[in-house]
Short mmCIF file of C-alpha atoms in Angstrom, two decimals:
data_model
loop_
_atom_site.label_atom_id
_atom_site.label_comp_id
_atom_site.label_asym_id
_atom_site.label_seq_id
_atom_site.Cartn_x
_atom_site.Cartn_y
_atom_site.Cartn_z
CA MET S 287 -3.30 6.99 -14.20
CA GLU S 288 -3.54 8.12 -17.81
CA GLN S 289 -0.56 9.84 -19.33
CA ARG S 290 -1.78 13.40 -19.60
CA LEU S 291 -1.92 16.82 -18.00
CA SER S 292 -4.96 19.09 -17.77
CA LEU S 293 -3.96 22.26 -15.99
CA ILE S 294 -0.87 23.95 -14.59
CA THR S 295 -1.45 26.40 -11.76
CA LEU S 296 1.10 29.03 -10.83
CA GLY S 297 0.89 30.42 -7.32
CA VAL S 298 1.07 34.21 -7.55
CA ALA S 299 1.10 37.15 -5.16
CA ASP S 300 -1.62 39.13 -6.94
CA VAL S 301 -3.88 37.47 -9.52
CA ALA S 302 -4.84 40.71 -11.25
CA ALA S 303 -1.22 41.89 -11.60
CA SER S 304 -0.07 38.50 -12.85
CA ARG S 305 -2.97 38.31 -15.30
CA ARG S 306 -2.01 41.71 -16.69
CA PHE S 307 1.53 40.49 -17.27
CA TYR S 308 0.36 37.52 -19.35
CA GLU S 309 -2.07 39.77 -21.21
CA ARG S 310 0.82 42.09 -22.04
CA LEU S 311 2.49 39.07 -23.67
CA GLY S 312 -0.44 39.12 -26.03
CA TRP S 313 -2.32 36.27 -24.38
CA VAL S 314 -6.11 36.32 -24.02
CA ALA S 315 -7.64 35.15 -20.74
CA SER S 316 -10.36 32.50 -20.79
CA SER S 317 -13.93 33.60 -20.13
CA ALA S 318 -13.78 31.20 -17.17
CA SER S 319 -11.55 33.73 -15.38
CA ASN S 320 -12.80 35.82 -12.48
CA ASP S 321 -11.38 38.10 -9.81
CA ARG S 322 -9.98 35.17 -7.83
CA ILE S 323 -8.40 33.13 -10.62
CA ALA S 324 -7.26 33.71 -14.18
CA PHE S 325 -7.17 31.01 -16.84
CA PHE S 326 -5.39 30.91 -20.17
CA SER S 327 -6.18 28.20 -22.67
CA LEU S 328 -2.99 26.72 -24.10
CA GLY S 329 -4.74 24.39 -26.53
CA PRO S 330 -5.54 21.10 -24.81
CA VAL S 331 -4.07 22.19 -21.48
CA GLY S 332 -4.81 25.20 -19.34
CA LEU S 333 -2.65 27.59 -17.34
CA SER S 334 -4.16 29.19 -14.27
CA LEU S 335 -2.95 31.95 -11.97
CA TYR S 336 -4.14 31.62 -8.39
CA GLN S 337 -3.20 33.45 -5.24
CA ARG S 338 -0.30 31.65 -3.59
CA ASP S 339 -1.84 31.17 -0.15
CA ALA S 340 -5.18 30.16 -1.66
CA LEU S 341 -3.40 27.56 -3.77
CA ALA S 342 -1.67 26.17 -0.71
CA ALA S 343 -5.03 26.01 1.08
CA ASP S 344 -6.60 24.25 -1.90
CA ALA S 345 -3.85 21.64 -1.73
CA GLY S 346 -4.06 21.39 2.04
CA VAL S 347 -0.43 22.38 2.58
CA ALA S 348 1.20 25.19 4.51
CA PRO S 349 1.67 28.48 2.62
CA ALA S 350 5.20 28.96 1.37
CA PRO S 351 7.26 31.87 0.11
CA PRO S 352 7.83 32.30 -3.63
CA PRO S 353 10.06 29.57 -5.04
CA ALA S 354 13.79 30.10 -5.13
CA GLY S 355 15.85 28.65 -7.92
CA ALA S 356 14.10 26.62 -10.59
CA PRO S 357 11.96 23.90 -8.98
CA VAL S 358 9.83 23.79 -12.11
CA THR S 359 10.37 25.44 -15.47
CA LEU S 360 7.94 25.98 -18.31
CA ALA S 361 9.26 26.02 -21.86
CA HIS S 362 7.89 27.94 -24.79
CA ASN S 363 9.52 26.55 -27.91
CA VAL S 364 9.82 28.61 -31.05
CA ALA S 365 10.23 27.53 -34.64
CA SER S 366 13.64 29.05 -35.34
CA ARG S 367 16.85 30.11 -33.66
CA ASP S 368 16.22 33.68 -34.71
CA ALA S 369 12.90 33.76 -32.87
CA VAL S 370 14.41 33.23 -29.40
CA GLY S 371 15.85 36.70 -28.83
CA PRO S 372 12.78 38.65 -29.94
CA CYS S 373 10.51 36.45 -27.83
CA LEU S 374 12.65 37.10 -24.74
CA ALA S 375 12.66 40.81 -25.55
CA ALA S 376 8.87 40.80 -25.85
CA ALA S 377 8.58 39.18 -22.44
CA VAL S 378 10.90 41.74 -20.87
CA ALA S 379 8.93 44.53 -22.51
CA ALA S 380 5.82 43.05 -20.86
CA GLY S 381 7.47 43.21 -17.42
CA ALA S 382 9.43 39.95 -17.18
CA THR S 383 12.93 39.77 -15.73
CA LEU S 384 15.62 38.44 -18.05
CA VAL S 385 17.29 35.55 -16.23
CA LYS S 386 19.52 34.14 -18.99
CA PRO S 387 20.04 35.90 -22.30
CA ALA S 388 19.68 34.05 -25.60
CA GLY S 389 22.61 31.78 -26.28
CA ASP S 390 23.69 28.27 -27.19
CA ALA S 391 22.29 25.57 -24.90
CA ASP S 392 24.40 22.65 -23.72
CA TRP S 393 21.90 20.24 -25.28
CA GLY S 394 22.45 21.57 -28.77
CA GLY S 395 19.68 24.12 -29.07
CA TYR S 396 19.48 27.85 -28.54
CA HIS S 397 17.63 29.33 -25.60
CA GLY S 398 17.21 31.88 -22.86
CA TYR S 399 15.11 32.25 -19.71
CA PHE S 400 12.87 34.90 -18.22
CA ALA S 401 11.05 35.08 -14.88
CA ASP S 402 7.45 36.18 -14.64
CA PRO S 403 6.54 38.74 -11.92
CA ASP S 404 6.29 35.93 -9.33
CA GLY S 405 9.61 34.34 -10.22
CA HIS S 406 8.21 31.47 -12.28
CA LEU S 407 10.80 30.59 -14.91
CA TRP S 408 10.01 30.32 -18.60
CA GLU S 409 12.57 29.01 -21.06
CA VAL S 410 12.28 30.27 -24.62
CA ALA S 411 13.93 27.61 -26.75
CA TRP S 412 14.67 26.55 -30.27
CA ASN S 413 15.15 22.79 -30.41
CA PRO S 414 16.68 21.62 -33.70
CA PHE S 415 15.84 18.00 -32.92
CA VAL S 416 12.06 18.24 -32.39
CA ALA S 417 10.11 20.20 -34.98
CA LEU S 418 7.02 22.01 -33.79
CA ASP S 419 3.70 20.83 -35.17
CA PRO S 420 2.05 23.22 -37.62
CA ASP S 421 -0.22 24.29 -34.76
CA GLY S 422 2.70 24.84 -32.38
CA GLY S 423 2.41 21.54 -30.53
CA PHE S 424 5.61 19.90 -29.25
CA ARG S 425 5.22 16.14 -29.67
CA LEU S 426 7.99 14.02 -28.29
CA PRO S 427 8.84 10.70 -29.91
CA MET B 67 4.76 35.58 -27.59
CA GLU B 68 2.33 32.96 -28.81
CA GLN B 69 -0.14 31.52 -26.33
CA ARG B 70 1.21 28.05 -25.82
CA LEU B 71 3.40 25.77 -23.75
CA SER B 72 5.84 23.16 -25.04
CA LEU B 73 7.48 21.47 -22.09
CA ILE B 74 7.26 21.40 -18.30
CA THR B 75 10.43 20.41 -16.48
CA LEU B 76 10.38 19.18 -12.89
CA GLY B 77 13.62 19.49 -10.96
CA VAL B 78 14.26 16.15 -9.22
CA ALA B 79 16.86 14.69 -6.89
CA ASP B 80 17.46 11.52 -8.92
CA VAL B 81 16.30 11.25 -12.52
CA ALA B 82 16.27 7.45 -12.58
CA ALA B 83 14.25 7.17 -9.38
CA SER B 84 11.79 9.81 -10.47
CA ARG B 85 11.43 8.18 -13.89
CA ARG B 86 10.63 4.87 -12.20
CA PHE B 87 7.88 6.55 -10.20
CA TYR B 88 6.16 7.89 -13.32
CA GLU B 89 6.60 4.54 -15.03
CA ARG B 90 4.89 2.88 -12.06
CA LEU B 91 1.93 5.17 -12.79
CA GLY B 92 1.74 3.35 -16.09
CA TRP B 93 3.38 6.09 -18.14
CA VAL B 94 5.81 5.29 -20.95
CA ALA B 95 8.99 7.35 -21.28
CA SER B 96 9.82 8.95 -24.62
CA SER B 97 12.62 7.43 -26.68
CA ALA B 98 14.28 10.83 -26.38
CA SER B 99 15.06 9.99 -22.74
CA ASN B 100 18.57 9.17 -21.57
CA ASP B 101 20.44 8.75 -18.30
CA ARG B 102 20.50 12.47 -17.65
CA ILE B 103 16.91 13.38 -18.50
CA ALA B 104 13.59 11.60 -18.85
CA PHE B 105 10.79 12.77 -21.08
CA PHE B 106 7.12 11.82 -21.14
CA SER B 107 4.92 12.86 -24.02
CA LEU B 108 1.63 14.28 -22.78
CA GLY B 109 0.12 14.77 -26.21
CA PRO B 110 1.12 18.16 -27.59
CA VAL B 111 3.19 19.06 -24.53
CA GLY B 112 6.04 17.24 -22.87
CA LEU B 113 7.00 16.61 -19.26
CA SER B 114 10.66 16.22 -18.44
CA LEU B 115 12.48 15.15 -15.29
CA TYR B 116 15.88 16.74 -14.86
CA GLN B 117 18.29 16.78 -11.95
CA ARG B 118 17.52 19.78 -9.77
CA ASP B 119 20.99 21.35 -9.75
CA ALA B 120 21.42 20.73 -13.47
CA LEU B 121 18.13 22.46 -14.12
CA ALA B 122 19.23 25.46 -12.07
CA ALA B 123 22.48 25.55 -14.02
CA ASP B 124 20.60 25.36 -17.30
CA ALA B 125 18.54 28.36 -16.23
CA GLY B 126 21.56 30.20 -14.91
CA VAL B 127 20.18 30.48 -11.38
CA ALA B 128 21.48 29.32 -8.01
CA PRO B 129 20.54 25.77 -7.00
CA ALA B 130 17.68 25.67 -4.52
CA PRO B 131 16.24 23.11 -2.14
CA PRO B 132 13.08 21.22 -3.08
CA PRO B 133 10.05 23.49 -3.14
CA ALA B 134 8.01 23.92 0.01
CA GLY B 135 4.27 24.40 -0.21
CA ALA B 136 2.67 24.56 -3.60
CA PRO B 137 4.47 27.09 -5.81
CA VAL B 138 3.17 25.27 -8.88
CA THR B 139 0.62 22.48 -9.15
CA LEU B 140 -0.14 20.16 -12.02
CA ALA B 141 -3.66 18.88 -12.47
CA HIS B 142 -4.74 15.59 -13.94
CA ASN B 143 -8.46 15.81 -14.59
CA VAL B 144 -10.60 12.71 -14.77
CA ALA B 145 -13.93 12.14 -16.45
CA SER B 146 -16.03 11.37 -13.39
CA ARG B 147 -16.26 12.00 -9.66
CA ASP B 148 -15.84 8.29 -9.03
CA ALA B 149 -12.50 8.22 -10.83
CA VAL B 150 -10.75 10.59 -8.41
CA GLY B 151 -10.25 8.20 -5.49
CA PRO B 152 -8.91 5.27 -7.52
CA CYS B 153 -6.52 7.56 -9.38
CA LEU B 154 -5.11 8.90 -6.09
CA ALA B 155 -4.86 5.34 -4.80
CA ALA B 156 -2.96 4.27 -7.91
CA ALA B 157 -0.50 7.12 -7.42
CA VAL B 158 0.05 6.19 -3.78
CA ALA B 159 0.56 2.56 -4.79
CA ALA B 160 3.24 3.80 -7.19
CA GLY B 161 5.06 5.60 -4.37
CA ALA B 162 3.37 8.99 -4.17
CA THR B 163 2.48 10.66 -0.87
CA LEU B 164 -1.19 11.43 -0.33
CA VAL B 165 -1.40 15.16 0.49
CA LYS B 166 -5.18 15.69 0.47
CA PRO B 167 -7.65 12.83 0.24
CA ALA B 168 -10.49 12.87 -2.25
CA GLY B 169 -13.24 15.25 -1.24
CA ASP B 170 -15.42 18.12 -2.34
CA ALA B 171 -13.51 21.12 -3.67
CA ASP B 172 -14.47 24.68 -2.79
CA TRP B 173 -14.89 25.46 -6.48
CA GLY B 174 -17.64 22.89 -6.94
CA GLY B 175 -15.68 19.88 -8.14
CA TYR B 176 -14.24 16.85 -6.42
CA HIS B 177 -10.51 16.43 -5.97
CA GLY B 178 -7.46 15.35 -4.01
CA TYR B 179 -3.71 15.91 -4.16
CA PHE B 180 -0.63 13.74 -4.13
CA ALA B 181 3.07 14.62 -4.06
CA ASP B 182 5.55 12.88 -6.33
CA PRO B 183 8.82 11.67 -4.76
CA ASP B 184 10.32 15.18 -5.08
CA GLY B 185 7.37 16.96 -3.56
CA HIS B 186 5.83 18.18 -6.81
CA LEU B 187 2.09 18.41 -6.29
CA TRP B 188 -0.45 16.82 -8.59
CA GLU B 189 -4.15 17.47 -8.19
CA VAL B 190 -6.50 14.74 -9.37
CA ALA B 191 -9.75 16.49 -10.15
CA TRP B 192 -13.20 16.03 -11.54
CA ASN B 193 -14.52 19.32 -12.88
CA PRO B 194 -18.27 19.23 -13.59
CA PHE B 195 -18.07 22.50 -15.53
CA VAL B 196 -15.48 21.61 -18.19
CA ALA B 197 -15.93 18.28 -19.97
CA LEU B 198 -12.79 16.50 -21.09
CA ASP B 199 -12.30 16.08 -24.81
CA PRO B 200 -12.73 12.52 -26.09
CA ASP B 201 -8.93 12.32 -26.20
CA GLY B 202 -8.58 13.61 -22.61
CA GLY B 203 -7.75 17.21 -23.55
CA PHE B 204 -8.94 19.98 -21.20
CA ARG B 205 -10.00 22.91 -23.36
CA LEU B 206 -10.99 26.05 -21.53
CA PRO B 207 -13.53 28.41 -23.04
#
């Protein structure tokens, strides 16, 4: 199995409502989106928003309630320490819930967390050890 | 907030065991990995494996049991219909659980699902509507 990822799908209660949240972040939905699914191109990977029970059916598993805790987190890294707070504030202004305010991270960076309307956790992080590519890519050694 | 993703973190029971699973898939861990966290570079995004309770603590939320159902799915797209079955078989040989065998997908492609040792769901998919980049990237319109 090749070492890559194509698409991340978040199970959501209401595709249209969730799409509007991400659009309020300033993101532009892919033209591949329709009433049943929304896609956002994140460069060479995609993010999709799909109704939770439909996603479970697609996977052939039983529907489940929204996740508790942090089974999976998605990180959005920023280029400077000073960019963390404003990015969290922008997410909250778009309708996110602040989960952890900006502060020093145990691993030596600076970060905070917000939850999207379905409880999916996003970390906004500045990592002083891994510089972002000029195009925003985060390439690990 | 810019339209991009840097890192996906999967909460796992045992970092070393989970790392071994992904290594059995043929993936190579980043040199940034250590005993507490494992990283895999997936091109311009990273995947990390972090102990479930530690991840919850990092996010400032209460620890939670492993996810039920499919709150989030990760897709690994392949270049042809014929590649889906062997990729699922390789994952099962590495210790994954087959969740949905290869078959026609409602959306017009061909796919199947496996669960990693912590229950995180991966879809292996052939999508006839979006060609993979030569480097394996999945760029939505």
